[in-house]
Coordinates of C-alpha atoms in Angstrom, one line a residue:
Chain A
X1 CA -124.4 -43.0 1.2
X2 CA -122.5 -42.3 4.4
X3 CA -122.7 -39.3 6.7
X4 CA -120.0 -36.7 6.4
X5 CA -121.0 -34.6 9.4
X6 CA -122.4 -35.8 12.7
X7 CA -123.1 -33.7 15.7
X8 CA -124.4 -34.8 19.1
X9 CA -125.5 -32.2 21.7
X10 CA -123.1 -29.5 20.4
X11 CA -123.1 -26.4 22.6
X12 CA -121.4 -23.1 22.1
X13 CA -121.5 -19.9 24.1
X14 CA -120.0 -16.5 23.8
X15 CA -118.7 -14.4 26.6
X16 CA -119.4 -10.7 26.7
X17 CA -116.6 -8.4 27.8
X18 CA -118.3 -8.1 31.2
X19 CA -118.0 -11.8 31.6
X20 CA -121.7 -12.6 30.9
X21 CA -122.2 -15.9 29.1
X22 CA -124.4 -15.9 26.0
X23 CA -125.4 -19.4 24.9
X24 CA -125.7 -19.5 21.1
X25 CA -126.0 -23.3 20.4
X26 CA -127.9 -25.2 23.1
X27 CA -127.4 -28.8 22.0
X28 CA -127.4 -29.4 18.2
X29 CA -128.0 -33.0 17.0
X30 CA -127.4 -33.2 13.3
X31 CA -126.3 -35.5 10.6
X32 CA -125.5 -34.5 7.0
X33 CA -124.9 -37.0 4.3
X34 CA -122.2 -36.9 1.7
X35 CA -123.3 -35.1 -1.4
X36 CA -126.2 -33.5 0.3
X37 CA -127.3 -29.9 -0.3
X38 CA -128.5 -28.6 3.0
X39 CA -129.8 -25.1 3.9
X40 CA -129.7 -23.7 7.4
X41 CA -132.6 -21.3 8.1
X42 CA -133.7 -19.4 11.1
X43 CA -134.1 -15.9 12.5
X44 CA -131.1 -13.8 13.2
X45 CA -129.6 -14.9 16.5
X46 CA -130.8 -18.5 16.0
X47 CA -127.2 -19.7 15.8
X48 CA -127.1 -20.7 12.1
X49 CA -123.9 -18.7 11.3
X50 CA -122.2 -20.0 14.4
X51 CA -123.2 -23.6 13.4
X52 CA -121.7 -23.0 10.0
X53 CA -118.5 -21.7 11.5
X54 CA -118.3 -24.7 13.7
X55 CA -118.8 -27.0 10.8
X56 CA -116.1 -25.1 8.9
X57 CA -113.7 -25.4 11.9
X58 CA -113.5 -21.7 12.4
X59 CA -114.9 -22.2 15.9
X60 CA -114.4 -25.1 18.3
X61 CA -117.3 -26.6 20.3
X62 CA -117.7 -26.1 24.0
X63 CA -119.3 -29.4 24.6
X64 CA -120.9 -32.2 22.6
X65 CA -119.4 -34.2 19.8
X66 CA -118.5 -33.2 16.3
X67 CA -117.4 -36.0 13.8
X68 CA -116.2 -34.8 10.4
X69 CA -115.6 -37.4 7.7
X70 CA -115.3 -40.1 10.3
X71 CA -112.8 -38.2 12.4
X72 CA -113.8 -36.9 15.8
X73 CA -112.6 -33.4 15.8
X74 CA -114.4 -32.2 19.0
X75 CA -111.2 -32.0 21.0
X76 CA -109.1 -30.7 18.1
X77 CA -107.8 -27.4 19.2
X78 CA -104.4 -26.9 17.5
X79 CA -104.3 -24.3 14.9
X80 CA -102.3 -26.2 12.3
X81 CA -104.7 -29.2 12.2
X82 CA -107.8 -26.9 12.0
X83 CA -106.2 -24.7 9.3
X84 CA -105.3 -27.8 7.3
X85 CA -108.9 -29.1 7.5
X86 CA -110.2 -25.7 6.4
X87 CA -107.8 -25.6 3.6
X88 CA -108.3 -29.1 2.2
X89 CA -111.9 -30.1 3.1
X90 CA -113.8 -26.8 3.2
X91 CA -114.6 -24.2 0.6
X92 CA -116.0 -21.0 2.1
X93 CA -118.3 -18.6 0.2
X94 CA -119.4 -15.4 1.9
X95 CA -122.2 -12.9 1.4
X96 CA -119.7 -10.0 1.0
X97 CA -117.4 -12.2 -1.2
X98 CA -114.4 -11.4 1.0
X99 CA -111.9 -11.2 -1.9
X100 CA -108.6 -9.6 -1.4
X101 CA -108.9 -6.2 -3.0
X102 CA -105.3 -5.7 -4.2
X103 CA -105.1 -9.1 -5.9
X104 CA -106.4 -10.0 -9.3
X105 CA -109.2 -12.5 -9.7
X106 CA -106.7 -15.1 -10.8
X107 CA -104.5 -14.5 -7.7
X108 CA -107.5 -14.6 -5.4
X109 CA -108.6 -17.9 -6.8
X110 CA -105.1 -19.4 -6.6
X111 CA -104.6 -18.4 -3.0
X112 CA -105.8 -21.6 -1.2
X113 CA -103.3 -23.5 -3.3
X114 CA -100.5 -21.5 -1.7
X115 CA -101.5 -22.7 1.7
X116 CA -101.8 -26.2 0.3
X117 CA -98.2 -26.2 -0.8
X118 CA -98.9 -25.9 -4.6
X119 CA -96.3 -24.2 -6.8
X120 CA -97.3 -20.9 -8.5
X121 CA -97.7 -22.6 -11.9
X122 CA -99.8 -25.5 -10.5
X123 CA -102.2 -23.3 -8.5
X124 CA -102.5 -20.6 -11.2
X125 CA -103.2 -23.2 -14.0
X126 CA -105.9 -24.8 -11.7
X127 CA -107.3 -21.3 -11.0
X128 CA -107.4 -20.5 -14.7
X129 CA -109.2 -23.8 -15.4
X130 CA -111.9 -23.1 -12.8
X131 CA -112.4 -19.5 -13.8
X132 CA -112.8 -20.6 -17.4
X133 CA -115.4 -23.2 -16.4
X134 CA -117.3 -20.6 -14.4
X135 CA -117.3 -18.2 -17.3
X136 CA -114.8 -15.6 -16.2
X137 CA -111.9 -16.4 -18.5
X138 CA -111.9 -12.7 -19.7
X139 CA -111.8 -11.3 -16.2
X140 CA -108.8 -13.1 -14.6
X141 CA -106.6 -10.1 -14.6
X142 CA -109.2 -7.8 -13.1
X143 CA -109.2 -6.7 -9.5
X144 CA -112.4 -7.2 -7.4
X145 CA -113.2 -3.5 -7.6
X146 CA -113.4 -3.8 -11.4
X147 CA -115.9 -6.6 -11.3
X148 CA -119.7 -6.7 -10.8
X149 CA -121.2 -8.2 -7.6
X150 CA -122.1 -11.4 -9.5
X151 CA -118.7 -11.7 -11.0
X152 CA -117.0 -11.2 -7.6
X153 CA -119.2 -13.9 -6.1
X154 CA -118.2 -16.3 -8.9
X155 CA -114.6 -15.5 -8.3
X156 CA -115.1 -16.3 -4.6
X157 CA -116.9 -19.6 -5.6
X158 CA -113.9 -20.4 -7.9
X159 CA -111.6 -19.8 -4.9
X160 CA -113.7 -22.1 -2.7
X161 CA -113.2 -24.9 -5.3
X162 CA -109.5 -24.6 -5.8
X163 CA -108.4 -27.3 -3.4
X164 CA -111.3 -29.5 -4.5
X165 CA -112.9 -29.6 -1.1
X166 CA -115.6 -32.1 -0.1
X167 CA -117.7 -29.5 1.6
X168 CA -118.8 -26.1 0.4
X169 CA -119.9 -23.7 3.1
X170 CA -121.9 -20.7 2.0
X171 CA -123.0 -17.9 4.3
X172 CA -125.9 -16.1 2.5
X173 CA -124.1 -16.3 -0.9
X174 CA -127.0 -14.5 -2.7
X175 CA -127.5 -11.9 0.0
X176 CA -125.7 -9.1 -1.8
X177 CA -126.8 -10.1 -5.3
X178 CA -129.9 -9.3 -7.4
X179 CA -132.3 -12.1 -7.9
X180 CA -131.2 -13.0 -11.4
X181 CA -127.6 -13.2 -10.4
X182 CA -128.6 -15.1 -7.3
X183 CA -130.3 -17.7 -9.4
X184 CA -127.1 -18.1 -11.5
X185 CA -125.2 -18.8 -8.4
X186 CA -127.7 -21.4 -7.3
X187 CA -127.4 -23.1 -10.6
X188 CA -123.7 -23.3 -10.0
X189 CA -124.4 -24.9 -6.6
X190 CA -126.7 -27.4 -8.2
X191 CA -123.9 -28.2 -10.6
X192 CA -121.4 -28.8 -7.8
X193 CA -123.9 -31.0 -6.1
X194 CA -124.1 -33.1 -9.2
X195 CA -120.3 -33.4 -9.1
X196 CA -120.4 -34.9 -5.6
X197 CA -119.9 -31.9 -3.3
X198 CA -121.6 -31.6 0.0
X199 CA -123.1 -28.1 0.2
X200 CA -124.2 -26.4 3.4
X201 CA -125.7 -22.9 3.0
X202 CA -127.2 -20.3 5.3
X203 CA -129.9 -18.2 3.8
X204 CA -132.9 -16.1 4.6
X205 CA -134.5 -16.4 1.1
X206 CA -137.1 -19.1 0.5
X207 CA -136.5 -19.0 -3.3
X208 CA -132.9 -19.8 -2.8
X209 CA -133.6 -22.5 -0.2
X210 CA -135.7 -24.3 -2.8
X211 CA -132.5 -25.6 -4.5
X212 CA -131.6 -27.6 -1.4
X213 CA -132.4 -31.2 -0.7
X214 CA -133.2 -30.4 2.9
X215 CA -133.8 -27.3 5.0
X216 CA -132.8 -27.3 8.7
X217 CA -134.6 -24.8 10.8
X218 CA -132.9 -23.4 13.8
X219 CA -134.5 -21.5 16.7
X220 CA -132.7 -20.3 19.9
X221 CA -129.7 -22.5 19.3
X222 CA -131.6 -25.8 18.6
X223 CA -132.7 -27.7 15.5
X224 CA -136.5 -27.4 15.4
X225 CA -137.4 -28.9 12.0
X226 CA -136.1 -30.8 9.0
X227 CA -137.9 -30.2 5.7
X228 CA -137.1 -32.5 2.8
X229 CA -137.7 -31.1 -0.6
X230 CA -136.3 -34.0 -2.6
X231 CA -135.7 -37.6 -2.0
X232 CA -131.9 -37.9 -2.1
X233 CA -130.7 -39.7 -5.2
Chain B
X1 CA -110.0 7.1 -4.5
X2 CA -107.9 4.0 -4.7
X3 CA -105.0 6.1 -6.1
X4 CA -105.3 8.5 -3.2
X5 CA -105.2 5.6 -0.7
X6 CA -102.1 4.2 -2.5
X7 CA -100.4 7.6 -2.3
X8 CA -101.2 7.9 1.4
X9 CA -99.7 4.5 1.9
X10 CA -96.6 5.4 -0.2
X11 CA -96.1 8.4 2.0
X12 CA -96.5 6.3 5.1
X13 CA -94.1 3.7 3.8
X14 CA -91.6 6.3 3.0
X15 CA -91.9 8.0 6.4
X16 CA -91.5 4.7 8.2
X17 CA -88.5 3.9 6.1
X18 CA -86.9 7.3 6.8
X19 CA -85.5 6.2 10.1
X20 CA -83.9 3.1 8.6
X21 CA -82.5 5.2 5.8
X22 CA -80.9 7.6 8.2
X23 CA -79.7 4.9 10.5
X24 CA -78.2 2.8 7.8
X25 CA -76.5 5.7 6.0
X26 CA -75.0 6.6 9.4
X27 CA -73.8 3.1 9.8
X28 CA -72.1 3.3 6.4
X29 CA -70.5 6.6 7.3
X30 CA -69.4 5.3 10.7
X31 CA -67.7 2.3 9.3
X32 CA -66.2 4.5 6.6
X33 CA -64.9 6.9 9.2
X34 CA -63.6 4.1 11.4
X35 CA -61.8 2.3 8.7
X36 CA -60.6 5.6 7.2
X37 CA -59.1 6.6 10.5
X38 CA -57.4 3.3 10.9
X39 CA -55.9 3.5 7.4
X40 CA -54.8 7.0 8.1
X41 CA -53.1 6.0 11.3
X42 CA -51.4 3.1 9.6
X43 CA -50.3 5.4 6.7
X44 CA -49.0 8.0 9.1
X45 CA -46.9 5.7 11.2
X46 CA -45.9 3.1 8.6
X47 CA -42.4 4.5 8.2
X48 CA -41.9 5.1 11.9
X49 CA -39.7 2.5 13.6
X50 CA -41.5 1.0 16.6
X51 CA -38.3 1.2 18.6
X52 CA -38.1 5.0 18.3
X53 CA -38.4 7.1 21.4
X54 CA -39.2 10.8 21.1
X55 CA -38.2 13.3 23.8
X56 CA -39.5 16.8 23.8
X57 CA -39.1 19.8 26.1
X58 CA -41.8 20.6 28.6
X59 CA -43.0 18.7 31.7
X60 CA -46.0 16.7 32.6
X61 CA -45.3 13.2 31.2
X62 CA -46.9 11.8 28.1
X63 CA -49.7 13.3 26.0
X64 CA -50.5 17.0 25.6
X65 CA -49.4 19.5 22.9
X66 CA -46.0 20.4 21.8
X67 CA -45.3 23.6 23.6
X68 CA -42.0 23.8 25.3
X69 CA -41.7 25.4 28.7
X70 CA -39.1 28.1 29.2
X71 CA -37.6 26.2 32.1
X72 CA -36.7 23.1 30.0
X73 CA -33.1 22.4 29.9
X74 CA -33.3 20.0 27.0
X75 CA -30.7 20.7 24.4
X76 CA -29.0 18.9 21.5
X77 CA -26.0 18.1 23.6
X78 CA -28.2 15.8 25.7
X79 CA -28.2 13.2 22.9
X80 CA -24.5 12.6 23.4
X81 CA -24.9 12.4 27.2
X82 CA -27.7 9.9 26.9
X83 CA -25.9 7.8 24.3
X84 CA -22.7 7.6 26.3
X85 CA -24.4 6.4 29.4
X86 CA -27.1 4.1 27.9
X87 CA -26.8 0.5 27.2
X88 CA -30.1 0.0 25.4
X89 CA -30.0 2.5 22.6
X90 CA -28.4 2.0 19.2
X91 CA -28.6 5.6 18.0
X92 CA -29.8 9.1 18.9
X93 CA -30.3 12.3 17.1
X94 CA -31.9 15.7 17.6
X95 CA -34.0 18.1 15.6
X96 CA -34.9 21.8 16.1
X97 CA -38.0 22.9 14.4
X98 CA -40.3 25.8 13.9
X99 CA -42.2 27.7 11.3
X100 CA -40.7 30.2 8.9
X101 CA -41.3 31.8 5.6
X102 CA -40.1 29.8 2.6
X103 CA -40.2 31.4 -0.8
X104 CA -39.2 30.8 -4.4
X105 CA -40.3 33.0 -7.2
X106 CA -44.0 34.0 -6.6
X107 CA -44.4 31.2 -4.0
X108 CA -44.1 32.3 -0.4
X109 CA -45.6 30.5 2.5
X110 CA -45.0 29.7 6.1
X111 CA -43.5 26.2 6.3
X112 CA -42.1 24.0 8.9
X113 CA -38.3 24.1 9.0
X114 CA -36.4 21.4 10.8
X115 CA -32.8 21.6 11.8
X116 CA -31.3 18.1 11.9
X117 CA -28.3 16.4 13.4
X118 CA -26.4 13.6 11.9
X119 CA -28.4 10.3 11.5
X120 CA -31.8 12.1 11.8
X121 CA -32.9 11.0 8.4
X122 CA -32.2 7.3 9.0
X123 CA -33.8 7.5 12.5
X124 CA -37.1 8.6 11.1
X125 CA -36.8 6.6 7.9
X126 CA -36.6 9.4 5.5
X127 CA -35.2 8.5 2.0
X128 CA -33.6 10.7 -0.5
X129 CA -35.3 11.1 -3.8
X130 CA -32.7 13.2 -5.7
X131 CA -29.6 15.2 -4.9
X132 CA -27.6 14.5 -1.7
X133 CA -28.0 14.5 2.1
X134 CA -25.8 16.6 4.3
X135 CA -22.3 15.5 4.8
X136 CA -21.1 14.9 8.4
X137 CA -19.2 18.1 8.2
X138 CA -22.2 20.0 7.0
X139 CA -24.3 18.6 9.9
X140 CA -22.0 20.4 12.3
X141 CA -21.9 23.6 10.2
X142 CA -24.1 26.7 9.9
X143 CA -24.2 26.4 6.1
X144 CA -27.1 27.8 4.2
X145 CA -28.1 24.6 2.5
X146 CA -31.5 23.0 2.5
X147 CA -33.1 19.6 1.7
X148 CA -36.8 19.8 0.7
X149 CA -39.7 17.5 1.6
X150 CA -41.6 15.9 -1.3
X151 CA -44.7 18.1 -1.1
X152 CA -42.9 21.4 -0.8
X153 CA -40.5 20.5 -3.6
X154 CA -43.5 19.8 -5.9
X155 CA -45.1 23.1 -4.8
X156 CA -42.0 25.0 -5.7
X157 CA -40.6 23.2 -8.6
X158 CA -43.4 21.1 -10.1
X159 CA -43.5 17.3 -10.5
X160 CA -39.9 17.1 -11.8
X161 CA -38.3 17.5 -8.4
X162 CA -34.7 16.9 -9.7
X163 CA -34.8 20.4 -11.2
X164 CA -34.8 21.7 -7.6
X165 CA -31.3 20.6 -6.9
X166 CA -28.9 23.6 -7.1
X167 CA -31.7 26.2 -7.0
X168 CA -31.6 29.0 -4.5
X169 CA -34.7 29.4 -2.3
X170 CA -35.3 31.9 0.4
X171 CA -35.8 30.6 4.0
X172 CA -36.7 33.3 6.5
X173 CA -35.4 35.9 4.1
X174 CA -32.0 34.3 3.7
X175 CA -30.8 32.6 0.5
X176 CA -30.4 28.8 0.8
X177 CA -29.1 26.4 -1.8
X178 CA -31.2 23.2 -2.4
X179 CA -28.9 20.2 -2.3
X180 CA -31.5 17.4 -2.2
X181 CA -35.2 16.4 -2.2
X182 CA -36.7 13.6 -0.1
X183 CA -38.9 10.8 -1.3
X184 CA -42.6 11.0 -0.3
X185 CA -42.9 9.6 3.2
X186 CA -46.4 10.2 4.5
X187 CA -45.4 10.4 8.1
X188 CA -46.2 13.4 10.1
X189 CA -44.5 13.9 13.5
X190 CA -46.3 15.5 16.3
X191 CA -45.2 18.8 15.0
X192 CA -45.5 18.8 11.2
X193 CA -45.6 16.6 8.1
X194 CA -42.1 15.7 7.0
X195 CA -43.3 16.0 3.4
X196 CA -44.2 19.6 3.9
X197 CA -41.0 20.6 5.7
X198 CA -37.6 21.9 4.7
X199 CA -34.5 20.5 6.4
X200 CA -31.3 22.4 7.3
X201 CA -28.3 21.6 9.5
X202 CA -29.1 21.8 13.2
X203 CA -27.0 24.9 14.0
X204 CA -28.3 26.7 10.9
X205 CA -31.8 26.3 12.3
X206 CA -30.9 27.3 15.8
X207 CA -28.6 30.2 15.1
X208 CA -29.7 31.6 11.7
X209 CA -33.4 30.9 11.4
X210 CA -35.4 30.1 14.5
X211 CA -33.3 31.5 17.3
X212 CA -34.9 30.6 20.6
X213 CA -38.4 30.1 19.1
X214 CA -37.7 26.5 17.9
X215 CA -38.8 23.3 19.5
X216 CA -36.2 20.7 20.3
X217 CA -36.9 17.0 19.9
X218 CA -34.5 14.1 20.6
X219 CA -35.0 10.9 18.8
X220 CA -33.6 7.6 20.1
X221 CA -33.8 4.1 18.7
X222 CA -33.8 1.3 21.2
X223 CA -31.9 -1.8 20.5
X224 CA -35.2 -3.8 20.3
X225 CA -38.8 -3.4 21.1
X226 CA -38.5 -5.6 24.1
X227 CA -36.1 -3.1 25.8
X228 CA -38.2 -0.1 25.1
X229 CA -39.5 0.4 28.6
X230 CA -36.1 -0.1 30.1
X231 CA -34.6 2.3 27.6
X232 CA -37.2 4.9 28.4
X233 CA -36.5 4.7 32.1
X234 CA -32.8 4.9 31.4
X235 CA -33.2 8.0 29.3
X236 CA -35.4 9.6 31.9
X237 CA -32.9 8.8 34.6
X238 CA -29.9 10.2 32.7
X239 CA -31.8 13.3 31.7
X240 CA -33.0 14.0 35.2
X241 CA -29.5 13.6 36.6
X242 CA -28.0 15.7 33.8
X243 CA -30.6 18.4 34.3
X244 CA -30.0 18.3 38.1
X245 CA -33.6 17.8 38.9
X246 CA -34.5 17.1 42.6
X247 CA -36.2 13.8 43.2
X248 CA -39.4 15.5 44.0
X249 CA -39.4 17.7 40.9
X250 CA -41.4 16.8 37.8
X251 CA -39.6 15.9 34.5
X252 CA -38.8 19.0 32.4
X253 CA -39.2 16.9 29.3
X254 CA -41.8 14.6 27.8
X255 CA -41.2 11.3 26.3
X256 CA -43.2 9.1 23.8
X257 CA -42.5 5.9 22.1
X258 CA -43.8 5.3 18.6
X259 CA -45.9 2.3 19.7
X260 CA -47.9 4.2 22.3
X261 CA -48.4 7.1 19.9
X262 CA -49.9 4.7 17.5
X263 CA -52.1 3.1 20.1
X264 CA -53.3 6.4 21.5
X265 CA -54.2 7.6 18.0
X266 CA -56.0 4.3 17.4
X267 CA -57.8 4.6 20.7
X268 CA -59.0 8.1 19.9
X269 CA -60.2 6.8 16.4
X270 CA -61.9 4.0 18.2
X271 CA -63.7 6.3 20.6
X272 CA -65.0 8.3 17.7
X273 CA -66.3 5.1 16.1
X274 CA -68.0 3.9 19.3
X275 CA -69.6 7.3 19.6
X276 CA -71.0 7.3 16.1
X277 CA -72.0 3.6 16.4
X278 CA -74.0 4.6 19.5
X279 CA -75.7 7.3 17.5
X280 CA -76.5 5.0 14.6
X281 CA -77.9 2.3 17.0
X282 CA -80.2 4.8 18.6
X283 CA -81.4 6.0 15.2
X284 CA -82.0 2.4 14.2
X285 CA -84.0 1.6 17.3
X286 CA -86.1 4.7 16.8
X287 CA -86.6 3.7 13.2
X288 CA -87.6 0.2 14.4
X289 CA -90.3 1.7 16.6
X290 CA -91.5 3.6 13.5
X291 CA -91.8 0.3 11.6
X292 CA -93.6 -1.3 14.5
X293 CA -96.1 1.5 14.5
X294 CA -96.7 1.2 10.8
X295 CA -97.1 -2.6 11.1
X296 CA -99.6 -2.2 13.8
X297 CA -101.7 0.1 11.7
X298 CA -101.3 -2.3 8.8
X299 CA -102.5 -5.2 10.8
X300 CA -105.5 -3.3 12.0
X301 CA -106.3 -2.2 8.5
X302 CA -106.0 -5.7 7.1
X303 CA -107.8 -7.5 9.9
X304 CA -110.4 -8.7 7.4
X305 CA -107.8 -9.9 5.0
X306 CA -106.3 -11.9 7.8
X307 CA -109.7 -13.4 8.5
X308 CA -110.1 -14.4 4.9
X309 CA -106.6 -16.0 4.7
X310 CA -107.4 -18.0 7.9
X311 CA -110.7 -19.1 6.5
X312 CA -109.1 -20.5 3.3
X313 CA -106.5 -22.3 5.3
X314 CA -103.7 -20.0 6.4
X315 CA -102.0 -21.2 9.6
X316 CA -100.9 -18.9 12.4
X317 CA -97.3 -19.4 11.2
X318 CA -98.3 -18.4 7.7
X319 CA -99.8 -15.1 8.9
X320 CA -96.8 -14.5 11.2
X321 CA -94.4 -15.1 8.4
X322 CA -96.3 -12.9 6.0
X323 CA -96.3 -9.8 8.2
X324 CA -92.8 -10.5 9.4
X325 CA -91.7 -10.5 5.7
X326 CA -93.5 -7.3 5.1
X327 CA -91.7 -5.6 8.0
X328 CA -88.4 -7.0 6.8
X329 CA -89.1 -5.8 3.3
X330 CA -89.9 -2.3 4.6
X331 CA -86.7 -2.2 6.6
X332 CA -84.6 -3.8 3.9
X333 CA -85.9 -1.3 1.3
X334 CA -85.1 1.5 3.7
X335 CA -81.7 -0.2 4.3
X336 CA -80.9 -0.4 0.6
X337 CA -81.8 3.3 0.1
X338 CA -79.7 4.0 3.2
X339 CA -76.8 2.2 1.8
X340 CA -77.1 4.1 -1.5
X341 CA -77.4 7.4 0.4
X342 CA -74.4 6.5 2.7
X343 CA -72.2 5.4 -0.1
X344 CA -72.9 8.5 -2.2
X345 CA -72.4 10.7 0.9
X346 CA -68.8 9.4 1.3
X347 CA -67.2 11.5 -1.5
X348 CA -69.1 14.6 -0.3
X349 CA -67.9 14.1 3.2
X350 CA -64.4 13.6 2.0
X351 CA -64.5 17.1 0.5
X352 CA -64.8 18.5 4.0
X353 CA -61.6 19.5 5.8
X354 CA -60.2 16.8 8.0
X355 CA -62.6 14.1 6.9
X356 CA -61.4 10.8 5.6
X357 CA -63.9 8.0 4.9
X358 CA -63.4 4.9 2.8
X359 CA -65.8 2.6 1.1
X360 CA -66.1 -0.8 2.6
X361 CA -68.1 -3.9 2.1
X362 CA -68.0 -4.5 5.8
X363 CA -70.1 -1.3 6.2
X364 CA -72.6 -2.5 3.6
X365 CA -72.8 -6.0 5.3
X366 CA -73.3 -4.5 8.7
X367 CA -75.9 -2.0 7.5
X368 CA -77.7 -4.9 5.7
X369 CA -77.7 -7.1 8.7
X370 CA -78.8 -4.2 10.9
X371 CA -81.8 -3.3 8.8
X372 CA -83.0 -6.8 8.4
X373 CA -82.7 -7.4 12.2
X374 CA -84.6 -4.2 12.9
X375 CA -87.4 -5.4 10.6
X376 CA -87.5 -8.8 12.3
X377 CA -87.2 -7.5 15.8
X378 CA -89.8 -4.7 15.6
X379 CA -92.0 -6.5 13.1
X380 CA -92.4 -9.6 15.2
X381 CA -94.9 -8.3 17.8
X382 CA -97.4 -6.8 15.3
X383 CA -97.0 -10.0 13.2
X384 CA -97.7 -12.1 16.3
X385 CA -100.8 -10.1 17.0
X386 CA -102.0 -10.6 13.5
X387 CA -101.5 -14.3 13.6
X388 CA -103.5 -14.6 16.8
X389 CA -106.6 -12.9 15.5
X390 CA -109.7 -15.0 15.7
X391 CA -110.8 -15.8 12.1
X392 CA -114.5 -15.2 12.7
X393 CA -114.0 -11.9 14.5
X394 CA -111.5 -10.8 11.9
X395 CA -113.9 -11.6 9.1
X396 CA -116.6 -9.6 10.8
X397 CA -114.4 -6.4 11.0
X398 CA -114.9 -3.6 8.6

């Protein structure tokens, strides 16, 4: 098993409007293996969401080194390359689902295919297939406002899978769901892991974190602890 | 709730399109007016020889109305004087015209009556439809005979104009016999439409009908277009000498050539078109600002959506294109409605007195191009702003 994500001394700061520099990540050293299910935990402000955004190429690093799938992308700044990585390698799942309200479930799920150059029929047949697997075959024509929270989250999971990415990034995916639905989502994640996906998830909930292979604790922008629950297969 | 929001957006969409609708329908009307004016001018002058030179009483050079000053010494006899001294003219004739009552049966209206000399009809390209023209003897007489223009003949005798020949009509209260009817011509001189005029021998008009109230016009045909300027100078010189004008005195006649009359009519039509185009352009610019405004609001409202699209792999260019296309669709939809409104306004405007608009594909193409470019131009900046949003910030927005 090889590492898919490697970080050495990654730093990231924000600037307030008055010019004040707020350091968020103060030197992250991290290695994540292919097909690993990792949870990022820590208090709010510990930098776990920023770290997830950097892994997902939504942010660039200020200093340090970030190697993704063997490619050094630390200095990668151009929008097209980063957008392509997000589109093909990453599947994002958010706490608030972030579905496009005016589109049906099917269109939402098919959308990443549009940016991947797939034809309408290609991407919609793929979307149909994933929605069926995930148990939403009878909800494809519904808009997000007509779906329950759990259903919406499953639609957003289906969207994250459309381009068959190597990495799934989930920012508190169960945060807006009741515990029963949360468990269903975690069972889906376990299933993806079996199919070879690498999963990186931010959560506050210990019950949810139990599904992971490893928990990485962050505090004040640094990794403080790695907890292994399972021995990686 | 969702329905209300949709209706609010529909209203906003409609309002933002309103400017484009008005602008584009103005463009359609402008092009219709421009082409209509051009067609009308061509129609009006199509039978007029370009070599013709018109001389009327009254001073002050070219342009101006047709009122004759009392001091003008211009008279029918001047034609012979000019013709005998000139080298560049192939024919000359005179007319004496004014308005008088023409009646037949219940019909009675004030019409233009034109007293004509020999060769007048050929000089202005008027053709006979039925009956006969005046004989050379009649041209010199004061006979009470009349030739009717096409329109007036139809007004008096219906579509079958040949029935007019031999009838007696009343001109200025006197009985005149109709000897001929002219074919439809379409030309109007500076004074009246030939189709809506009656023609009598020159002396009949001057002595029996109009008296001193008529307006004299001399018509000369130059040998060719190339000698027109020379011929006009020649006429001017001969007339000044004959009228015994001092070298410092102004001309007591005005002279036009058909070519410059056409071009002055064209230039006034052009001025109108330019003016209306300016108005349409301003309306389109204002409508573009409206679209820009709406697009900015849309971008702000959909910041989160932009963040989502970027997270799932949309490039800057994709976002730019999407919002640009939306702005274009907005303006294009407005443009299409504008084209429909403009086209359906044309028949209504044509019902107004003095308006003449034509349908044209040119107008539609111009309007189409205009509305798309307004969309692209004014939609670009909001779209650029949308494309530059930071994905994380955009996702966080509510």
